[in-house]
Every structure is written in C-alpha cells, then in structure tokens.
XYZ file of C-alpha atoms in Angstrom:
707
model
C 8.990 -43.721 3.023
C 8.169 -40.111 0.884
C 6.843 -38.100 3.749
C 9.342 -35.199 3.715
C 8.394 -32.546 1.367
C 10.182 -29.354 0.316
C 8.182 -26.212 -0.558
C 9.217 -22.841 -1.530
C 7.410 -19.538 -1.518
C 7.918 -16.439 -3.626
C 7.439 -12.928 -3.045
C 8.777 -11.197 -6.308
C 9.013 -7.549 -6.925
C 7.280 -7.540 -10.455
C 6.264 -4.393 -12.220
C 3.186 -4.299 -13.969
C 3.734 -4.673 -17.692
C 7.445 -5.311 -17.497
C 7.558 -8.379 -18.835
C 11.356 -8.915 -19.539
C 11.481 -7.961 -15.403
C 8.742 -10.212 -14.220
C 10.408 -13.435 -16.611
C 13.989 -12.372 -15.238
C 12.567 -12.676 -11.612
C 10.914 -15.575 -11.611
C 13.114 -17.439 -13.559
C 15.308 -16.417 -10.702
C 13.087 -17.350 -7.743
C 12.874 -21.287 -9.908
C 16.244 -21.372 -9.841
C 17.030 -20.287 -6.138
C 13.960 -22.625 -5.028
C 15.907 -25.859 -6.822
C 18.955 -24.857 -5.453
C 17.386 -25.374 -2.451
C 16.283 -28.588 -2.441
C 12.461 -27.350 -3.821
C 10.291 -29.502 -6.216
C 7.141 -26.917 -5.332
C 7.573 -23.240 -6.070
C 4.597 -21.074 -5.341
C 4.610 -17.086 -7.235
C 2.600 -14.074 -6.755
C -0.748 -13.551 -7.737
C -0.664 -12.338 -11.757
C 3.239 -12.180 -11.425
C 3.424 -12.848 -14.964
C 2.009 -9.554 -16.004
C 2.283 -7.947 -12.653
C -0.528 -7.277 -10.051
C -1.308 -4.140 -10.706
C -1.899 -3.960 -14.935
C -5.449 -2.693 -14.358
C -7.159 -1.803 -17.698
C -4.442 -3.081 -19.867
C -5.690 -6.528 -18.234
C -8.706 -5.839 -21.436
C -6.456 -5.801 -23.564
C -5.464 -8.656 -26.166
C -1.930 -7.864 -26.306
C -1.355 -8.078 -22.063
C -2.807 -11.821 -23.208
C -0.350 -12.281 -25.830
C 2.218 -11.456 -23.840
C 1.724 -13.606 -20.936
C 1.358 -16.324 -22.763
C 4.795 -15.410 -24.784
C 6.520 -15.549 -21.459
C 4.532 -18.817 -20.571
C 5.885 -20.276 -23.575
C 9.434 -19.013 -21.719
C 8.634 -20.554 -18.845
C 7.989 -23.727 -20.038
C 11.202 -24.360 -22.311
C 13.296 -23.446 -19.470
C 15.904 -25.942 -17.915
C 15.322 -24.077 -15.020
C 11.931 -25.146 -14.221
C 12.757 -28.995 -15.029
C 11.831 -31.768 -11.881
C 10.201 -28.857 -9.856
C 6.553 -28.424 -9.977
C 5.497 -24.954 -10.712
C 2.951 -22.692 -9.874
C 3.105 -19.250 -12.079
C -0.148 -16.671 -12.036
C -1.287 -14.268 -15.414
C -4.490 -13.577 -16.570
C -6.432 -16.817 -18.885
C -9.595 -16.249 -21.241
C -11.658 -19.370 -21.292
C -14.576 -19.343 -24.066
C -14.371 -15.609 -24.382
C -14.254 -14.915 -20.421
C -11.360 -13.523 -19.039
C -9.977 -15.475 -15.470
C -7.584 -14.463 -13.129
C -5.756 -17.692 -12.872
C -2.826 -20.089 -11.759
C -0.424 -21.811 -14.129
C 0.572 -25.434 -12.676
C 3.403 -26.930 -14.728
C 6.200 -30.043 -14.757
C 9.118 -30.615 -16.877
C 7.183 -28.940 -19.639
C 3.596 -30.139 -19.587
C 0.808 -27.977 -17.920
C -1.052 -29.820 -15.366
C -3.869 -27.860 -14.109
C -5.535 -24.130 -14.717
C -7.394 -23.021 -11.826
C -9.415 -20.047 -12.087
C -9.927 -17.768 -9.122
C -13.325 -18.084 -7.669
C -13.702 -15.203 -5.028
C -12.251 -11.986 -6.334
C -11.385 -8.913 -4.784
C -13.399 -6.003 -5.391
C -13.640 -3.976 -2.321
C -11.220 -0.611 -1.690
C -8.272 -0.768 -3.648
C -9.610 -3.634 -5.386
C -11.479 -3.971 -9.081
C -11.052 -7.483 -9.982
C -14.641 -8.029 -11.536
C -13.837 -4.874 -14.103
C -11.340 -6.741 -15.544
C -12.219 -10.950 -13.978
C -14.496 -13.331 -13.798
C -14.840 -15.421 -11.412
C -15.108 -19.328 -11.952
C -18.498 -19.989 -10.422
C -18.963 -23.849 -11.090
C -16.941 -25.574 -7.922
C -15.275 -28.697 -8.167
C -16.171 -28.966 -12.132
C -13.530 -28.990 -14.819
C -13.572 -28.289 -18.226
C -11.009 -28.803 -21.581
C -9.625 -25.858 -22.459
C -7.759 -25.474 -25.949
C -4.012 -24.234 -25.413
C -3.586 -21.227 -27.600
C -0.885 -22.549 -30.466
C 2.338 -20.422 -28.886
C 1.870 -22.945 -25.670
C 0.789 -25.673 -27.844
C 4.231 -25.949 -29.957
C 6.189 -26.042 -26.649
C 4.038 -28.795 -24.407
C 2.523 -31.036 -27.416
C -0.845 -30.525 -25.434
C -3.568 -29.859 -27.161
C -6.271 -29.067 -24.254
C -5.560 -29.274 -20.334
C -8.248 -29.434 -17.366
C -9.326 -25.733 -16.443
C -11.353 -25.713 -13.223
C -12.026 -26.023 -9.778
C -9.506 -28.725 -9.278
C -6.320 -30.410 -7.071
C -3.221 -31.948 -7.526
C -2.555 -35.969 -6.374
C 1.096 -36.685 -6.663
C 2.353 -39.743 -5.561
C 2.550 -38.601 -2.553
C 0.721 -36.030 -1.427
C -2.351 -33.517 -2.644
C -2.364 -30.324 -3.320
C -5.376 -27.485 -3.472
C -5.297 -24.151 -4.588
C -6.411 -20.617 -3.280
C -5.562 -17.263 -4.436
C -5.317 -13.867 -2.076
C -9.004 -12.783 -1.450
C -10.156 -16.309 -0.571
C -8.594 -16.808 1.883
C -10.528 -14.049 3.559
C -13.185 -15.117 2.483
C -15.532 -16.658 5.253
C -16.246 -19.850 2.801
C -12.623 -20.438 1.764
C -11.942 -23.229 -0.435
C -9.307 -24.724 2.125
C -11.932 -25.907 4.631
C -13.544 -28.218 2.129
C -9.945 -29.047 0.479
C -8.836 -29.826 3.917
C -11.971 -31.942 4.600
C -11.256 -33.421 1.226
C -7.495 -34.854 2.174
C -6.047 -31.904 0.673
C -2.871 -31.629 2.666
C -0.405 -28.665 1.031
C -2.565 -25.318 0.662
C -1.133 -23.071 -1.511
C -1.857 -18.948 -1.866
C -1.082 -16.862 -4.211
C -1.771 -12.951 -3.339
C -1.256 -9.874 -4.535
C -2.135 -7.873 -0.820
C -0.576 -4.869 -0.295
C 0.679 -2.710 3.306
C -1.559 -1.232 5.497
C -0.458 -0.021 8.605
C -1.405 -2.886 11.637
C -2.732 -5.558 8.774
C 0.041 -8.374 8.618
C -0.987 -9.787 11.748
C -4.404 -10.173 10.390
C -2.894 -11.875 7.445
C -0.346 -14.295 9.399
C -3.322 -15.052 11.683
C -5.531 -16.441 8.371
C -3.279 -18.385 7.644
C -2.276 -19.992 11.145
C -6.041 -20.256 11.781
C -6.416 -22.292 8.415
C -4.066 -25.106 9.468
C -5.155 -25.319 13.254
C -8.414 -26.437 12.593
C -8.024 -28.399 9.938
C -4.300 -29.439 9.863
C -2.071 -29.425 6.942
C 0.665 -27.553 5.544
C -0.180 -23.823 4.166
C 2.034 -21.746 1.852
C 1.647 -18.038 1.305
C 3.358 -16.369 -1.774
C 3.235 -12.592 -2.448
C 4.072 -9.762 -4.360
C 6.256 -7.095 -3.126
C 7.307 -3.464 -3.978
C 5.580 -0.582 -6.161
C 4.480 -2.027 -9.535
C 3.365 1.239 -10.810
C 0.994 3.134 -8.473
C -0.141 4.003 -4.784
C 0.175 0.642 -3.177
C 3.067 -1.175 -1.454
C 2.880 -5.122 -1.409
C 4.645 -6.316 1.264
C 5.676 -9.897 0.844
C 5.355 -11.203 3.802
C 5.530 -14.702 1.964
C 5.498 -17.494 4.972
C 5.285 -21.246 5.423
C 2.119 -22.733 8.605
C 1.852 -26.242 9.883
C -0.829 -27.366 11.989
C -1.835 -23.374 13.321
C 1.979 -22.491 13.664
C 4.128 -20.375 11.629
C 7.331 -22.175 10.405
C 8.819 -19.812 7.960
C 8.458 -16.024 7.988
C 9.524 -13.764 5.072
C 10.169 -9.849 4.873
C 7.798 -7.529 4.693
C 10.142 -4.598 3.874
C 13.266 -5.243 1.611
C 14.992 -4.130 -1.374
C 15.266 -7.519 -2.501
C 13.426 -7.995 -5.804
C 13.591 -12.132 -5.127
C 12.516 -13.521 -2.258
C 12.535 -17.388 -1.677
C 11.375 -19.467 1.029
C 11.810 -22.874 1.593
C 11.027 -25.237 4.338
C 11.102 -29.191 4.414
C 8.328 -30.057 6.325
C 6.862 -34.297 7.366
C 3.182 -35.099 5.500
C 2.974 -37.642 8.263
C 2.988 -34.634 11.346
C -0.324 -33.370 9.520
C -1.593 -36.913 9.238
C -1.013 -37.654 13.369
C -2.669 -33.814 13.912
C -5.565 -34.794 11.817
C -5.995 -38.291 12.918
C -7.129 -37.059 16.979
C -9.822 -33.995 15.273
C -12.953 -36.034 15.278
C -15.562 -33.386 14.296
C -12.710 -33.112 11.194
C -12.895 -36.530 10.100
C -16.455 -36.667 10.844
C -17.292 -33.514 8.332
C -14.692 -35.384 5.820
C -16.454 -38.521 5.844
C -19.473 -36.586 4.123
C -17.448 -34.044 2.010
C -18.050 -33.884 -1.641
C -14.563 -34.790 -3.344
C -12.674 -32.711 -5.576
C -11.245 -33.429 -8.886
C -8.172 -34.973 -8.583
C -5.625 -34.004 -11.634
C -3.573 -37.405 -11.131
C 0.955 -35.934 -11.116
C 3.323 -38.733 -11.568
C 5.571 -36.672 -9.840
C 6.852 -36.771 -6.135
C 7.639 -34.038 -3.386
C 9.988 -35.869 -1.478
C 12.102 -38.660 -1.752
C 11.096 -42.353 -1.277
C 14.148 -43.586 0.659
C 14.294 -40.346 3.213
C 14.347 -41.393 6.941
C 15.958 -38.686 8.754
C 12.372 -36.479 8.799
C 12.670 -33.152 9.967
C 11.155 -32.083 13.309
C 9.504 -28.371 12.459
C 9.850 -26.096 15.128
C 7.330 -23.025 15.162
C 8.464 -19.839 15.205
C 7.114 -16.465 16.797
C 6.103 -14.081 14.239
C 8.169 -10.725 14.079
C 5.916 -7.866 13.511
C 6.895 -4.241 13.295
C 5.675 -2.080 15.480
C 4.018 0.984 13.705
C 6.824 3.569 13.041
C 8.824 0.668 12.132
C 6.308 0.102 9.229
C 6.053 3.997 8.627
C 10.124 3.908 8.040
C 10.410 0.792 6.287
C 7.392 0.616 3.462
C 7.122 3.930 2.061
C 11.279 3.986 2.203
C 11.144 0.662 -0.421
C 8.251 2.478 -2.132
C 10.731 5.823 -2.838
C 13.546 3.644 -4.179
C 10.995 1.425 -6.914
C 9.458 4.529 -7.425
C 13.113 6.497 -8.116
C 14.856 3.572 -9.734
C 11.638 2.476 -11.892
C 11.078 6.181 -13.253
C 15.064 6.882 -14.060
C 14.846 10.247 -12.579
C 18.235 11.629 -10.244
C 16.888 12.104 -6.967
C 14.007 13.566 -4.954
C 13.147 17.388 -3.936
C 11.459 18.024 -0.612
C 10.217 21.659 0.601
C 11.305 21.482 3.499
C 9.071 23.665 5.865
C 10.407 22.831 9.484
C 7.527 21.269 10.391
C 6.045 17.745 11.535
C 5.109 16.851 7.701
C 7.689 17.532 5.778
C 10.051 16.897 8.157
C 8.386 13.118 8.296
C 8.977 13.295 4.847
C 12.737 14.022 4.721
C 12.971 11.394 7.530
C 11.399 8.340 5.085
C 14.038 9.747 2.433
C 16.798 9.183 4.894
C 15.735 5.824 5.915
C 15.730 5.075 2.297
C 18.995 6.359 1.939
C 19.841 3.532 5.222
C 18.233 0.724 3.213
C 19.776 1.112 0.531
C 23.016 1.351 2.106
C 22.425 -1.788 4.125
C 21.568 -3.823 0.953
C 24.781 -3.106 -0.833
C 26.416 -3.791 2.592
C 24.625 -7.148 2.113
C 25.839 -7.793 -1.392
C 22.618 -6.656 -3.423
C 24.133 -5.983 -7.083
C 20.720 -5.144 -8.394
C 20.364 -1.752 -5.706
C 24.141 -1.237 -6.233
C 23.611 -1.143 -10.286
C 20.662 1.309 -9.505
C 22.323 3.597 -7.700
C 25.179 3.855 -9.224
C 22.645 4.737 -12.619
C 21.470 7.221 -10.520
C 23.895 8.945 -9.386
C 25.695 8.278 -12.624
C 28.836 7.341 -11.518
C 30.032 3.127 -12.465
C 32.641 3.485 -9.578
C 30.020 4.550 -6.814
C 29.375 2.194 -4.035
C 26.844 3.666 -1.327
C 28.338 3.556 1.976
C 27.170 6.181 4.259
C 23.450 6.950 4.283
C 24.536 10.862 4.727
C 26.977 11.162 1.712
C 24.470 8.973 -0.513
C 21.507 11.391 0.557
C 23.489 14.486 -0.249
C 24.002 12.872 -3.401
C 20.566 12.618 -4.428
C 18.045 14.385 -2.268
C 17.868 18.072 -2.351
C 15.854 19.756 0.634
C 14.779 23.553 0.613
C 13.226 26.078 2.674
C 10.963 28.628 1.071
C 10.881 32.057 3.284
C 8.281 34.640 3.258
C 7.881 37.834 5.464
C 5.452 35.503 6.955
C 8.295 33.047 8.502
C 9.586 32.370 11.553
C 13.531 32.366 12.198
C 12.714 29.264 14.158
C 11.305 26.988 11.131
C 14.474 28.245 8.904
C 16.732 26.819 11.376
C 14.818 23.932 11.911
C 14.724 22.786 8.582
C 18.505 23.639 8.042
C 19.957 21.290 11.175
C 17.240 18.676 10.073
C 19.145 18.830 6.255
C 22.453 18.696 7.778
C 21.941 15.466 10.332
C 20.314 13.847 7.072
C 23.057 14.773 4.674
C 20.705 16.567 2.003
C 21.475 19.258 -0.451
C 19.991 22.476 1.057
C 18.316 25.351 -0.349
C 17.574 28.884 1.581
C 15.468 30.947 -0.401
C 13.168 33.655 -0.252
C 9.372 33.951 -2.085
C 8.646 37.689 -1.196
C 9.297 39.313 -4.368
C 7.629 36.729 -6.333
C 4.307 37.283 -3.993
C 4.643 41.056 -4.548
C 5.436 40.345 -8.083
C 1.899 38.130 -8.732
C -0.122 40.639 -6.017
C 1.224 43.554 -8.137
C -0.144 42.162 -11.473
C -3.209 41.779 -9.694
C -2.923 45.628 -8.472
C -1.943 46.764 -11.811
C -4.941 45.111 -13.746
C -7.635 45.923 -11.049
C -6.717 48.880 -8.878
C -6.952 47.186 -6.069
C -4.828 46.059 -3.330
C -5.528 42.691 -1.554
C -5.035 42.330 2.383
C -4.671 40.202 5.468
C -6.918 40.009 8.025
C -4.253 41.512 10.504
C -4.458 44.651 8.127
C -8.180 44.923 7.897
C -8.561 43.088 5.274
C -11.689 40.838 4.403
C -11.417 36.707 4.834
C -11.677 36.624 0.949
C -8.401 38.671 0.745
C -7.008 37.038 3.609
C -7.493 33.485 2.208
C -6.378 34.644 -1.257
C -2.873 36.210 -0.179
C -1.886 33.091 1.283
C -3.358 30.645 -1.318
C -0.494 33.076 -3.259
C 2.137 32.098 -1.284
C 1.029 28.381 -1.518
C 0.936 28.077 -4.686
C 4.037 30.085 -5.609
C 6.265 27.423 -3.769
C 4.777 24.712 -6.333
C 5.856 26.570 -8.919
C 9.298 27.364 -7.363
C 9.824 23.438 -6.200
C 9.318 22.296 -9.870
C 11.358 24.577 -11.543
C 14.246 23.607 -8.398
C 13.940 20.211 -9.195
C 14.332 20.393 -12.871
C 17.224 22.756 -12.576
C 18.862 22.203 -9.394
C 21.053 19.229 -10.852
C 21.674 21.721 -13.694
C 23.285 23.554 -11.430
C 25.504 21.277 -9.750
C 27.053 20.070 -13.066
C 25.248 16.727 -12.332
C 22.566 15.217 -15.035
C 18.883 14.242 -14.521
C 15.601 15.925 -12.959
C 13.972 15.196 -9.386
C 11.058 14.306 -8.463
C 8.820 16.233 -6.161
C 7.845 15.013 -2.857
C 4.433 16.224 -1.117
C 3.772 16.086 1.880
C 0.484 16.592 3.588
C -0.944 13.849 5.928
C -4.050 11.685 5.400
C -6.217 14.519 7.973
C -5.377 17.281 6.261
C -6.391 15.586 2.602
C -9.736 14.272 4.301
C -10.459 17.864 5.780
C -9.263 19.334 2.486
C -7.238 21.827 4.758
C -4.569 22.269 2.005
C -4.277 24.635 -1.418
C -5.095 23.624 -4.485
C -2.240 23.389 -6.646
C 0.294 24.239 -4.117
C 2.979 21.874 -2.741
C 1.109 19.656 -1.347
C 0.947 19.104 -5.159
C 4.078 17.202 -6.006
C 4.796 13.734 -7.977
C 4.016 11.641 -5.402
C 3.935 12.075 -1.521
C 5.061 9.001 1.043
C 3.164 10.283 3.927
C -0.471 10.961 2.153
C -1.982 7.916 3.494
C -0.631 8.049 7.052
C -2.146 9.902 10.189
C -0.944 13.347 12.477
C -0.882 11.171 15.026
C 0.897 8.444 13.644
C 3.849 10.747 12.309
C 4.344 12.265 15.448
C 5.107 8.839 16.775
C 7.171 8.549 13.932
C 9.017 11.584 14.539
C 9.934 10.327 17.603
C 11.156 6.838 16.550
C 13.409 9.054 14.402
C 15.044 11.042 16.923
C 15.910 7.619 19.027
C 17.154 5.418 16.342
C 18.317 7.974 13.949
C 19.650 10.195 16.206
C 18.238 13.015 14.706
C 18.040 15.496 17.424
C 16.676 18.402 15.725
C 13.487 17.140 15.349
C 12.759 17.599 19.035
C 12.567 20.788 18.768
C 9.752 20.339 15.980
C 8.265 17.713 17.462
C 7.562 20.526 20.644
C 6.592 23.160 17.728
C 2.547 23.457 17.016
C 1.672 22.820 13.729
C 1.551 25.964 11.044
C 0.892 26.925 7.470
C 3.056 30.156 8.108
C 1.011 32.155 5.909
C -0.265 35.293 7.809
C 1.698 37.522 8.936
C 3.319 37.542 12.558
C 2.300 39.614 15.403
C 4.892 41.262 17.398
C 7.441 38.889 15.430
C 5.394 35.387 16.959
C 3.348 33.266 15.280
C -0.744 34.023 14.967
C -1.555 31.416 12.933
C -2.044 27.202 14.076
C -3.364 24.484 11.855
C -5.888 23.441 14.768
C -7.457 26.957 14.811
C -7.494 27.458 10.925
C -9.361 23.939 10.538
C -11.460 24.069 14.048
C -10.712 20.950 15.050
C -7.709 18.337 16.285
C -5.991 16.135 14.526
C -6.775 13.653 16.706
C -10.597 14.158 16.061
C -9.709 14.182 12.488
C -8.848 10.400 12.704
C -11.747 9.859 14.720
C -14.106 11.173 11.618
C -12.292 9.486 9.089
C -12.260 6.301 10.520
C -16.156 6.494 11.122
C -16.916 7.942 7.756
C -15.112 5.085 5.546
C -14.100 2.397 7.750
C -17.273 2.857 9.793
C -19.984 3.488 6.854
C -20.519 6.744 8.735
C -22.927 9.780 7.264
C -23.691 13.204 9.503
C -26.386 11.419 11.725
C -24.722 8.040 12.412
C -21.164 9.452 12.876
C -23.164 11.739 15.353
C -24.700 8.400 17.175
C -21.359 6.955 17.200
C -19.961 9.879 19.022
C -22.192 11.165 21.758
C -21.156 7.426 22.866
C -17.905 7.682 22.444
C -17.109 11.467 23.892
C -20.064 11.374 26.588
C -17.026 11.838 28.992
C -15.488 14.449 27.219
C -18.632 16.102 25.122
C -22.512 17.150 25.536
C -24.782 16.034 22.421
C -25.112 19.273 21.701
C -21.166 20.094 21.500
C -20.860 16.273 19.650
C -23.694 17.564 17.347
C -21.814 20.962 16.362
C -18.288 19.323 16.075
C -19.841 16.718 13.675
C -21.628 19.392 11.349
C -18.702 21.317 10.798
C -16.561 18.819 9.985
C -19.247 17.533 7.299
C -19.444 21.123 6.173
C -15.406 21.360 5.725
C -15.645 17.983 4.367
C -17.765 18.317 1.242
C -16.725 21.858 0.731
C -13.401 20.478 -0.124
C -13.962 17.538 -1.581
C -13.135 18.689 -5.044
C -9.546 18.849 -4.070
C -9.393 15.036 -3.254
C -9.264 14.800 -7.724
C -5.823 16.503 -7.727
C -4.053 14.779 -5.012
C -0.815 14.076 -5.078
C -1.028 9.868 -5.838
C 0.307 8.840 -1.887
C 1.473 5.622 -0.431
C -1.624 3.845 0.304
C -1.098 2.844 4.398
C -4.449 4.260 6.137
C -7.900 2.294 5.711
C -9.595 5.660 5.764
C -7.931 7.452 3.295
C -9.489 9.992 0.935
C -8.303 9.238 -2.376
C -10.544 9.783 -4.789
C -8.979 8.101 -7.645
C -9.752 4.645 -6.667
C -10.118 3.763 -2.923
C -12.918 6.399 -2.159
C -15.214 7.318 -5.096
C -17.558 10.261 -3.466
C -18.929 13.234 -5.575
C -16.687 16.280 -5.240
C -19.267 18.753 -5.770
C -22.162 18.225 -2.579
C -25.053 20.445 -1.027
C -22.585 21.210 1.603
C -25.906 22.334 3.992
C -26.872 18.501 4.405
C -30.042 20.169 5.382
C -32.026 16.972 5.947
C -29.252 15.050 7.844
C -28.475 18.108 10.154
C -31.930 17.934 11.161
C -31.940 14.302 12.125
C -29.140 15.567 14.112
C -30.508 18.882 15.381
C -33.837 16.356 16.482
C -32.105 13.665 18.416
C -30.203 16.553 20.712
C -33.428 17.995 21.772
C -34.862 14.618 22.174
C -31.688 13.506 24.369
C -31.617 17.053 25.958
C -35.208 16.591 27.109
C -34.524 13.134 28.259
C -31.854 14.771 30.835
C -33.801 17.490 31.962
C -31.201 19.841 30.137
C -32.300 23.440 29.113
C -32.678 23.534 25.061
C -33.800 25.731 22.429
C -35.393 25.237 19.130
C -32.220 25.089 17.236
C -29.155 23.693 17.586
C -26.230 24.975 15.937
C-alpha cells in the first residue's frame, strides 16, 4: 500500500568552521539513519559549517568550504537511497541565504532558503543573511562548478517549494519559522503537506524546552501531520549551549524524544509512522478542510522516490509518549557540565582551575565540574569511544579509563582556597571538605604577603598608607584595599593554572573558571579584573536563587554533605577585616538589595523592557503588600544608580554559559551603553511625581522630594 514511512531527525554536536569534523558527524548520522531503515534524514540548521560562524559567514572561504563538503556528501556511498536534508549558507545572485539543500542519490532536488530570520537576543541572522521574501516562488540556481562536476546538473530549483514523493509530500521550516506567528507549516499543511521538517540552531535557556515541544505538538494538533525537529547540540565556539531535543510529533502527540543533554556527538532519532493516520485525522477537521479548499498552492518538486514500501502490510500504530522535562536544577547540573566538556576537549587544555572560596557561587561551579566528571564516566561506561579518546588525551594516558568521577576529577580539576587575614576558618574548612568530597586536587594558600607588597609599593611612592573603614579609613581607601585582594587572587589564579600541572610532573595547562552569578553581573557587584575574570564561567547566566536550589539538588543527588554548611552561611566576599573574629561584611548588605530582588529587577529590565519609571509602576503592584510606593521608588532608584555606575564592567565580563533571558552579557545579548548619566534625572522625577500623586490619593503625609 505504501503508507508506513520511516524518517530520522538528528542532533549533531557541530563546531563552527570545523569542516572535517562536521562532515564526519553528518556522514555518521546518515549511516545510522540508513541502518535503522530511514528513507529521509534531517540535520540541524547550517550543519555543514556550524551555526556559530558569526561574521565568518561574510567570508567567501566559508561558502567555498561548504560547497566542498556538500560535494563530498553528494559523492558519499552512505548517502545513497536516502533523502538527505542538510544546512549551509548559499549565495544566490550575490545575496547570502541560510538554506536547506535537499538531495537524493547525488542529485540536488531543491535549495530552500529561510524565509523568517532569527534576529533577537543572541541571534543576528540579518547581519549575515537575507530572508527569502518571495512566497511560493522558485527560481533557477546556477550551481558552482565544484557541484556541477559531481551532480551533472547545471541548475536546480531555488526558493519556497515543497517536495512531492511518490507516496507523500514534505515541506521545510527552519528554526525561527516555527516560532513566528505566520509559520509556513500552517499553509503547507492546508496545501496537503503531510511531513513537516524543521532544522534548528536553538540554544538552551532554563525552563525553555517545554515551549519548543509545545510549539511542535501544536503545529500538528491543529492541522494534522508528522513534524520532525532536528537541532544542533553542544558548544560550537561561544557562550551558547545548543541542547539537542530532537523530536518527532504526529497529530499533536510526541512519538519520539531525543536527549537534551548528553556527550554523544551524534544522536539519530528514528520513527516509523502511518501516513493514513495523518489523512484520517485531517478528514474530520471540517474547518481545516474548508480552509484547504481556498489555499494558494505551493510549487511542487516531483521526486521519483518513496519513503515507504509498496508492499507494507503490517503498519505501525503510533504510541504517544509523555515528554520528560528536566527540572531547573537538573538543567543546571547537566547543561553547563556538557558545555564545560566541549570547551575543555576542543581547547586542548588539561583541565580546570577554580578559586574555591567556600561560598555558594564557587561551590556551585565546583559541583558543575564534578557533574561533568560524572557525565564523562557515564558516557565511557555506555561505550562512547570518542569521549574515552578525549579523556585519554586530556590526562595524557593512552591506557586510561575514567570510571570513578572523584578519581577523574582529581586528574583534571584543581581547586584553590586563597586565604587572607580577612578570611574565616569556617570558609577554609568548607572549601577543603567540598574539595575532598568531589576529589579535586586542592591547594590552600595565603595572599597576605602579596597584598602587603602591593600596598607597600603604593605607600613607598606616595607616603600614604590606606586603611580599612574599620580602622578609620575612608570609603575610597576601604574599597581600594578590597580590590587589591580581589585582583591579586586573579593574578595568582592564572599563575597556578599555568604551572600547577608542571609542579606535579604533568603536561599542559588549566582553564581558569569564574564563578560570579548573573545577578552580581547585573548589579556590578564584582571587582573588575578580580577572580571573576577567568577564561569561562559556567554560572554567569544563572541566578543566585537557582544556584541555591542547585546546591540542594547536589546534596541530595551527589551526597555532597559539605554543601549543607555552605547553604546555611551568609554570602560574603570576606574582603573587610573581621570584628572579634567574626564576619563584618555580607553581600546583600554591601549591595543594598537582596538577591531575590535582583532577579526581579533583572527580569523587568531585560525581559519586560522596563526603564526606571516602568519598573516602578510594575513594582508598586507586585510589592503592594510589602512596600509603600515611596519604598519601591527608593529601591528602584538605588538599583538603576548601581546598575548604571557599574555597567562598564560588563564589557570585560568573562564569557559565561547563557542560561537566563535577563543576562546582562554585553557581548551580543544585552546591548547597552556603558557610560550613563547615573542621576537618571528625568526618569527619577517621573517616579517622584507618581509617588506624590499616589500618596495624595491615599491621604498619606508626604514630603516634596522623594529620596
């Protein structure tokens, strides 16, 4: 009858400009899909060159090398008798497009350009590509000679069309097109397309996966059909982690789910589905059928190929599955850990160095490193030969097999407690105990000699000796002395990262890990060029609130009992003198706001696009039970003063794993000035006026000025 189709969606860990590796992973995915009976294989967006090429897309070399890889794919025996759908940039009439190239048995059937480009947040596709703005229009594309020599074709169709095989019809979407209000799958489905495909370059954000799943299932629930989503996975060279989640949906139900986080470079999801289930589902949706009778048809590219067997009798009954979503704590445990592994193996370094203070942030970073070691050992146990080869190269031992996460951690992870006269024995003990429990190679050192030497140089030159506030010094002296300690820790971190393995008779150097959270970055509560300055930061996009929940998760799942005392201790920088042996400094007192408040400010500023006045207006409603309008005004003003004074620090923020949509990352996500008029005079006057108006309405006593 020809009704059971077997299709494959892939998640590939591609790497920007790694054409050898990208070709190898694409070929592997095609081989796996074929071996499992698939006749159609879908890969991620721009998989030939890797999604994160950025301004390299503007180089002719990138186009050339993509064509060379495509030629290899067209020649490959593995790509025979399977419909292959790959992604790459294509220049048509001197305009660059983000395209799918669909080919069969060495012949290109269609080049389909993306019609709706992603251009918000981390995405800048309009900088490099132009959207195809001619719906249902196809033109002739003259193939480069390198491709003509392989296919024997001079021209191929280029544009917005669908493929009509002998048994069904396929239509292509690309990433952002699924998220748009006018998604192509709507009218494709009305025009009889039964299989929708989506190649994505979608990155991980905490609590985002369900949105993607809901969009895919909704697409087929309203219109019927089979929907395949392929996605990139891993770190392809920057702050983003692409989180896989390849999936196949049918008639509103998920029928196959790929992993969100894993160390497998190639994952192929295969399903065999009955086309008659699509047709019968659509038959009873009268509103859909009425709309279909009026739809403007898509150009159809006829393909002399079947996705089904003509004699299939035992057709499958599809069984819906319940998508299993990770909790936010699990996402923090797994996503940054996989990102760290990609960064470590691709940078060809020998491990990580972490200044471990005994506080929540650095401890959370240590736990993520430990989680990475768990993931490596699990992957090796499950037979992942590539992870094993990478681990052996990193530890410089060709016979090594990582089996125990603690033992592996001791080889590749160095932690260091950098004490000063302002440190407490409690934080030293916490850091030491956590290091013992995760198995890291741990160093204790004291920075007082270096601090005294630096301050001594200043005193020798100026004849002045700065003092802490506790000893009668000014706020300027106090802050400068804190900053000296913080910056010396950064210098020492890099020195020990370069030479610690040398002292142990081991080759290589270590990547320095930072551990400032997203809220501290937003507020600017960090010293510029202190030990928040590092090579990479796995928690820089995660809130303090989420990190506390993650610490509790690690206590329960990794049995890291040392974290209990870390959880109960007040966050502190330990940069000011102790008073009677006790802490005199806490983070929230220093900042003048709580971490919970910072998370709210961050979401309103970035996600809700609120300036000072709009934030005030929203918060007088949100906090009406706990704050008067005057108190809200004071809090909002203080936040914006501190945010704008410290915004310059974001220009040198350590590259961090992107996990929150209110990240202040200045690189490309949160584009703002870094020199502000920090008085916000006009904006704050608007707030003052509103406070006075509210107080008059409520009959409260008021002053003429609101501070």
